[in-house]
Amino acid sequence: MSAAGAAGAGVPLRVVSYNIHSQRDDTAALAEVVRAAEPDVVIVQEGPRRFRWRQKCASLADSFGLVVAAGGLPSLGNLLLTSLRVRVRDTRCQRYPLTPGRHLRGAAYAECLVGGSRFLLAGSHLSTDPAERPAQAAAFKRELAAATVPVIAGADLNEGPDGAAWRTVAAGLTDAAVAADRADRHTYSCANPHRRIDALFVDPRITVVDYDVVDTPRTRRASDHFPVLVDLLLPAAG
């Protein structure tokens, strides 16, 4: 379905899901990338999670022209940002069980309203350890499955679509890249793109209008992951 043809069928929402590499790269380029995309919501992985995290999250959001919805330290660096077009009704954070010697990880959630349509925005970043990922994926999936409104979930899964954790999270949801016939677009690494480990999954009631992995000279300076940019149509209220 084209964007023009679908325009009357629901509420448009532009989403960016982005692992920003703890802002260790070109932060000016990072801000320019997100501002140029003009998103309604941004799902951030590797956002601020340590000393002065509140101020750092607010500064990051401001650099993008957005505001903080949820996340930061309580969700271990997962951060949800929104434009003023989006109303945030409720938020929560989740921490996965800690494996001794590994990094503590989690997820962030925000129930939102835009144009009369409600949705759950969710973000997570799964472990680099394949032994840890399945349990983390299952914990994330339980929260997604319990949602009473359509789900939009962005994540760095640290594995590709053939992985068990990926399949757990994806079950019953639409993989935006597959829906747009662009599953061949790699998201990592910017220096040597060879894996699709970053994904956006949406409720089947949500229409995927367009999908892109933004590969430009600017995005290659901004992080070690490419941002995922998706245009959606949410089901109309009523």
mmCIF file of C-alpha atoms in Angstrom, residues 4-5 28 40 61 105 124 146 157 181 193-194 206 237:
data_model
loop_
_atom_site.group_PDB
_atom_site.id
_atom_site.type_symbol
_atom_site.label_atom_id
_atom_site.label_comp_id
_atom_site.label_asym_id
_atom_site.label_seq_id
_atom_site.Cartn_x
_atom_site.Cartn_y
_atom_site.Cartn_z
ATOM 1 C CA ALA A 4 -0.831 8.248 -0.378
ATOM 2 C CA GLY A 5 -3.262 5.369 -0.690
ATOM 3 C CA ALA A 28 26.700 16.768 16.199
ATOM 4 C CA ASP A 40 7.394 11.466 16.094
ATOM 5 C CA ALA A 61 16.268 14.742 23.657
ATOM 6 C CA ARG A 105 20.030 -4.894 30.830
ATOM 7 C CA SER A 124 15.192 -2.948 24.557
ATOM 8 C CA ALA A 146 0.309 -8.342 27.785
ATOM 9 C CA LEU A 157 18.707 -7.868 19.472
ATOM 10 C CA ASP A 181 10.567 -6.065 1.428
ATOM 11 C CA PRO A 193 27.562 -3.494 7.247
ATOM 12 C CA HIS A 194 26.959 -7.232 7.305
ATOM 13 C CA ILE A 206 -0.474 -1.290 12.195
ATOM 14 C CA ALA A 237 -9.627 5.354 16.959
#
